[in-house]
């Protein structure tokens, strides 16, 4: 997965002020027109104190996302692990701003 940084002028920031980033893997073969978008859970902080405390954790910063981790299961690009979607385009959107992804 490749890290994609949102430009500073977009003002997408984490709780600690670092710029937001996400991971992208380009699909290939039959999966080049298919997409898997994963929104990380566990992000909502309910009070200002909770958000301040979260700033110094992985859920409050993008500073430690220098290399995005390899993923298992449905997010894996290994055909034996993920035979159905290993070749799809994938976007992994970690959380770091204390909000919640809702649809």
XYZ file of N, CA, C and O in Angstrom:
412
model
N 0.834 -1.186 0.000
C 0.000 0.000 0.000
C 0.871 1.239 0.000
O 1.902 1.276 0.661
N 0.435 2.217 -0.712
C 1.173 3.465 -0.808
C 0.461 4.558 -0.019
O -0.748 4.732 -0.142
N 1.230 5.282 0.744
C 0.680 6.398 1.507
C 0.393 7.557 0.565
O 1.214 7.902 -0.291
N -0.782 8.158 0.746
C -1.173 9.338 -0.021
C -1.462 10.441 0.990
O -2.357 10.316 1.817
N -0.682 11.512 0.935
C -0.870 12.636 1.855
C -1.813 13.660 1.247
O -1.670 14.035 0.082
N -2.752 14.118 2.052
C -3.639 15.199 1.640
C -2.842 16.500 1.730
O -2.199 16.752 2.756
N -2.857 17.336 0.705
C -2.083 18.578 0.748
C -2.498 19.474 1.919
O -3.681 19.532 2.263
N -1.541 20.176 2.529
C -1.844 21.030 3.680
C -2.927 22.061 3.408
O -3.719 22.370 4.299
N -2.991 22.564 2.189
C -4.000 23.587 1.891
C -5.431 23.053 1.950
O -6.383 23.823 2.028
N -5.596 21.743 1.954
C -6.931 21.147 2.085
C -7.426 21.172 3.534
O -8.593 20.929 3.794
N -6.524 21.404 4.468
C -6.829 21.539 5.894
C -7.482 20.294 6.497
O -8.285 20.383 7.420
N -7.157 19.129 5.974
C -7.599 17.865 6.570
C -6.542 17.484 7.600
O -5.437 17.095 7.246
N -6.872 17.609 8.867
C -5.887 17.445 9.936
C -6.309 16.375 10.935
O -7.480 16.145 11.181
N -5.293 15.796 11.537
C -5.496 14.879 12.660
C -5.592 15.704 13.946
O -5.335 16.908 13.938
N -5.914 15.036 15.034
C -6.058 15.736 16.321
C -4.794 16.469 16.744
O -4.867 17.519 17.383
N -3.636 15.943 16.384
C -2.374 16.594 16.776
C -1.899 17.633 15.763
O -0.831 18.211 15.912
N -2.679 17.881 14.716
C -2.326 18.882 13.718
C -1.604 18.355 12.500
O -1.377 19.095 11.547
N -1.204 17.079 12.499
C -0.552 16.513 11.318
C -1.563 16.396 10.176
O -2.773 16.300 10.406
N -1.062 16.420 8.940
C -1.935 16.299 7.777
C -2.482 14.879 7.677
O -1.788 13.917 7.988
N -3.709 14.775 7.202
C -4.326 13.471 7.027
C -3.667 12.725 5.870
O -3.182 13.328 4.907
N -3.651 11.422 5.948
C -3.133 10.566 4.889
C -3.974 9.298 4.840
O -4.631 8.936 5.817
N -3.956 8.649 3.697
C -4.636 7.363 3.557
C -3.756 6.460 2.711
O -2.737 6.886 2.180
N -4.151 5.211 2.585
C -3.369 4.253 1.804
C -4.146 3.850 0.562
O -5.370 3.737 0.585
N -3.404 3.635 -0.513
C -4.008 3.241 -1.787
C -3.178 2.139 -2.431
O -1.953 2.190 -2.438
N -3.884 1.158 -2.965
C -3.237 0.112 -3.758
C -4.001 0.022 -5.076
O -5.225 -0.161 -5.078
N -3.303 0.152 -6.180
C -3.943 0.099 -7.485
C -4.277 -1.337 -7.852
O -3.461 -2.243 -7.694
N -5.483 -1.534 -8.364
C -5.913 -2.843 -8.799
C -5.283 -3.226 -10.130
O -4.711 -2.392 -10.832
N -5.411 -4.483 -10.460
C -4.852 -4.979 -11.716
C -5.701 -6.134 -12.214
O -6.529 -6.681 -11.480
N -5.498 -6.490 -13.468
C -6.246 -7.604 -14.046
C -7.743 -7.379 -13.961
O -8.231 -6.275 -14.188
N -8.465 -8.417 -13.597
C -9.928 -8.315 -13.517
C -10.388 -7.359 -12.422
O -11.510 -6.873 -12.445
N -9.516 -7.052 -11.465
C -9.890 -6.170 -10.361
C -9.648 -4.692 -10.610
O -9.955 -3.861 -9.771
N -9.136 -4.333 -11.777
C -8.760 -2.928 -12.000
C -9.960 -1.986 -12.040
O -9.799 -0.784 -11.882
N -11.168 -2.510 -12.216
C -12.361 -1.672 -12.226
C -13.205 -1.857 -10.964
O -14.329 -1.373 -10.887
N -12.674 -2.558 -9.995
C -13.405 -2.830 -8.753
C -12.692 -2.162 -7.588
O -11.466 -2.043 -7.585
N -13.472 -1.762 -6.604
C -12.926 -0.985 -5.485
C -13.343 -1.558 -4.151
O -14.494 -1.970 -3.968
N -12.420 -1.533 -3.222
C -12.679 -1.848 -1.823
C -12.206 -0.643 -1.015
O -11.036 -0.257 -1.105
N -13.116 -0.024 -0.291
C -12.784 1.136 0.532
C -13.039 0.756 1.982
O -14.165 0.418 2.348
N -11.987 0.788 2.779
C -12.079 0.400 4.186
C -11.923 1.642 5.067
O -10.928 2.363 4.966
N -12.916 1.897 5.902
C -12.890 3.004 6.849
C -12.577 2.436 8.228
O -13.345 1.638 8.763
N -11.453 2.837 8.805
C -11.054 2.334 10.115
C -12.074 2.760 11.162
O -12.545 3.892 11.175
N -12.389 1.879 12.055
C -13.323 2.191 13.133
C -12.604 2.596 14.406
O -11.383 2.691 14.448
N -13.379 2.856 15.458
C -12.817 3.138 16.767
C -12.338 4.550 16.972
O -11.412 4.790 17.736
N -12.974 5.513 16.324
C -12.375 6.837 16.302
C -13.076 7.903 17.117
O -12.488 8.901 17.466
N -14.311 7.779 17.396
C -15.089 8.864 17.970
C -14.668 9.175 19.397
O -14.696 8.332 20.271
N -14.260 10.400 19.646
C -14.044 10.824 21.025
C -15.213 11.729 21.403
O -15.626 12.600 20.637
N -15.763 11.496 22.581
C -17.001 12.156 22.973
C -16.835 13.473 23.718
O -17.782 14.242 23.808
N -15.657 13.728 24.223
C -15.432 14.968 24.966
C -14.125 15.603 24.516
O -13.277 14.956 23.905
N -13.952 16.861 24.853
C -12.709 17.548 24.514
C -11.513 16.879 25.201
O -10.450 16.734 24.608
N -11.717 16.431 26.435
C -10.642 15.752 27.162
C -10.243 14.454 26.463
O -9.053 14.159 26.311
N -11.221 13.676 26.020
C -10.919 12.440 25.296
C -10.137 12.733 24.014
O -9.181 12.025 23.688
N -10.511 13.783 23.299
C -9.794 14.142 22.065
C -8.371 14.600 22.375
O -7.437 14.241 21.656
N -8.190 15.371 23.436
C -6.837 15.805 23.817
C -5.967 14.610 24.171
O -4.802 14.538 23.787
N -6.526 13.644 24.904
C -5.771 12.450 25.280
C -5.442 11.588 24.060
O -4.400 10.938 24.014
N -6.307 11.569 23.096
C -6.119 10.745 21.905
C -5.054 11.305 20.957
O -4.512 10.582 20.133
N -4.731 12.593 21.065
C -3.747 13.216 20.170
C -2.417 12.483 20.145
O -1.732 12.469 19.135
N -2.038 11.883 21.248
C -0.732 11.230 21.352
C -0.802 9.721 21.126
O 0.123 9.004 21.483
N -1.875 9.262 20.523
C -2.029 7.837 20.211
C -2.125 7.663 18.696
O -2.294 8.649 17.971
N -2.043 6.440 18.194
C -2.203 6.221 16.749
C -3.554 6.691 16.206
O -3.685 6.928 15.007
N -4.561 6.846 17.075
C -5.870 7.325 16.625
C -5.956 8.851 16.593
O -7.022 9.407 16.340
N -4.835 9.533 16.833
C -4.846 10.986 16.840
C -3.763 11.635 16.011
O -3.624 12.852 16.011
N -2.992 10.849 15.277
C -1.880 11.399 14.502
C -1.640 10.590 13.236
O -2.021 9.420 13.168
N -1.026 11.221 12.266
C -0.588 10.495 11.066
C 0.937 10.433 10.998
O 1.490 9.937 10.024
N 1.605 10.897 12.045
C 3.071 10.971 12.008
C 3.737 9.609 11.865
O 4.816 9.511 11.303
N 3.127 8.572 12.338
C 3.745 7.245 12.324
C 3.269 6.382 11.167
O 3.530 5.188 11.144
N 2.583 6.966 10.227
C 2.070 6.208 9.090
C 3.044 6.237 7.926
O 2.654 6.273 6.773
N 4.346 6.225 8.199
C 5.339 6.300 7.134
C 5.182 5.180 6.128
O 5.309 5.367 4.937
N 4.922 4.010 6.623
C 4.610 2.899 5.734
C 3.324 2.284 6.243
O 3.190 1.981 7.430
N 2.383 2.145 5.374
C 1.124 1.535 5.767
C 1.345 0.038 5.892
O 2.058 -0.570 5.103
N 0.746 -0.555 6.872
C 0.915 -1.975 7.149
C 0.345 -2.835 6.034
O -0.535 -2.416 5.293
N 0.841 -4.025 5.966
C 0.222 -5.018 5.104
C -1.026 -5.518 5.825
O -1.078 -5.566 7.044
N -2.018 -5.910 5.067
C -3.285 -6.295 5.661
C -3.593 -7.757 5.409
O -3.163 -8.333 4.412
N -4.371 -8.326 6.300
C -4.803 -9.715 6.190
C -6.262 -9.771 5.758
O -6.942 -8.752 5.682
N -6.721 -10.974 5.534
C -8.132 -11.198 5.240
C -8.583 -10.511 3.966
O -7.889 -10.517 2.952
N -9.738 -9.890 4.023
C -10.351 -9.273 2.849
C -9.522 -8.115 2.295
O -9.681 -7.733 1.138
N -8.602 -7.563 3.075
C -7.758 -6.463 2.618
C -6.424 -6.935 2.034
O -5.664 -6.133 1.506
N -6.149 -8.220 2.095
C -4.878 -8.763 1.629
C -4.781 -8.744 0.104
O -5.778 -8.896 -0.599
N -3.553 -8.589 -0.404
C -3.324 -8.688 -1.844
C -2.707 -10.038 -2.221
O -2.222 -10.223 -3.329
N -2.772 -10.979 -1.312
C -2.246 -12.322 -1.555
C -3.399 -13.215 -2.017
O -4.368 -13.416 -1.266
N -3.335 -13.745 -3.231
C -4.448 -14.536 -3.769
C -4.874 -15.707 -2.885
O -6.072 -16.001 -2.787
N -3.917 -16.360 -2.231
C -4.273 -17.498 -1.378
C -5.031 -17.054 -0.120
O -5.805 -17.827 0.435
N -4.795 -15.856 0.326
C -5.465 -15.317 1.518
C -6.792 -14.674 1.131
O -7.783 -14.795 1.846
N -6.817 -13.982 0.012
C -7.985 -13.225 -0.428
C -8.254 -13.520 -1.909
O -7.978 -12.693 -2.765
N -8.791 -14.700 -2.216
C -8.957 -15.076 -3.617
C -9.938 -14.201 -4.392
O -9.827 -14.079 -5.603
N -10.878 -13.565 -3.713
C -11.903 -12.794 -4.407
C -11.517 -11.347 -4.718
O -11.917 -10.807 -5.744
N -10.752 -10.700 -3.822
C -10.505 -9.270 -3.990
C -9.035 -8.871 -3.930
O -8.709 -7.705 -3.790
N -8.120 -9.810 -4.040
C -6.687 -9.501 -3.934
C -6.196 -8.546 -5.013
O -5.205 -7.855 -4.827
N -6.887 -8.497 -6.152
C -6.439 -7.663 -7.267
C -7.276 -6.392 -7.451
O -7.131 -5.679 -8.430
N -8.143 -6.096 -6.489
C -8.983 -4.904 -6.574
C -8.190 -3.659 -6.174
O -7.211 -3.728 -5.436
N -8.657 -2.478 -6.618
C -8.183 -1.212 -6.083
C -8.598 -1.171 -4.613
O -9.711 -1.592 -4.261
N -7.717 -0.700 -3.764
C -8.061 -0.630 -2.349
C -7.671 0.729 -1.783
O -6.592 1.243 -2.060
N -8.576 1.282 -1.002
C -8.316 2.500 -0.245
C -8.537 2.161 1.222
O -9.566 1.608 1.588
N -7.538 2.435 2.036
C -7.639 2.248 3.483
C -7.578 3.633 4.118
O -6.599 4.352 3.968
N -8.667 4.006 4.796
C -8.764 5.336 5.396
C -8.693 5.216 6.913
O -9.690 4.912 7.566
N -7.499 5.442 7.476
C -7.380 5.400 8.929
C -8.051 6.626 9.547
O -8.306 7.624 8.871
N -8.322 6.507 10.816
C -8.930 7.620 11.533
C -7.877 8.339 12.359
O -6.939 7.712 12.835
N -8.025 9.647 12.503
C -7.082 10.380 13.343
C -7.646 11.712 13.821
O -6.954 12.475 14.478
N -8.903 12.007 13.503
C -9.440 13.328 13.835
C -10.502 13.327 14.928
O -11.070 14.360 15.247
N -10.787 12.163 15.486
C -11.761 12.080 16.581
C -13.201 12.042 16.131
O -14.108 11.996 16.965
N -13.438 12.056 14.829
C -14.810 12.003 14.334
C -15.188 10.562 14.020
O -14.442 9.631 14.315
N -16.326 10.385 13.389
C -16.791 9.050 13.062
C -17.169 9.007 11.588
O -17.734 9.962 11.060
N -16.831 7.904 10.913
C -17.269 7.709 9.548
C -18.695 7.176 9.587
O -18.948 6.103 10.123
N -19.626 7.916 9.039
C -21.029 7.496 8.999
C -21.549 7.622 7.578
O -21.090 8.463 6.812
N -22.538 6.825 7.262
C -23.154 6.966 5.941
C -24.636 7.179 6.078
O -25.218 7.059 7.107
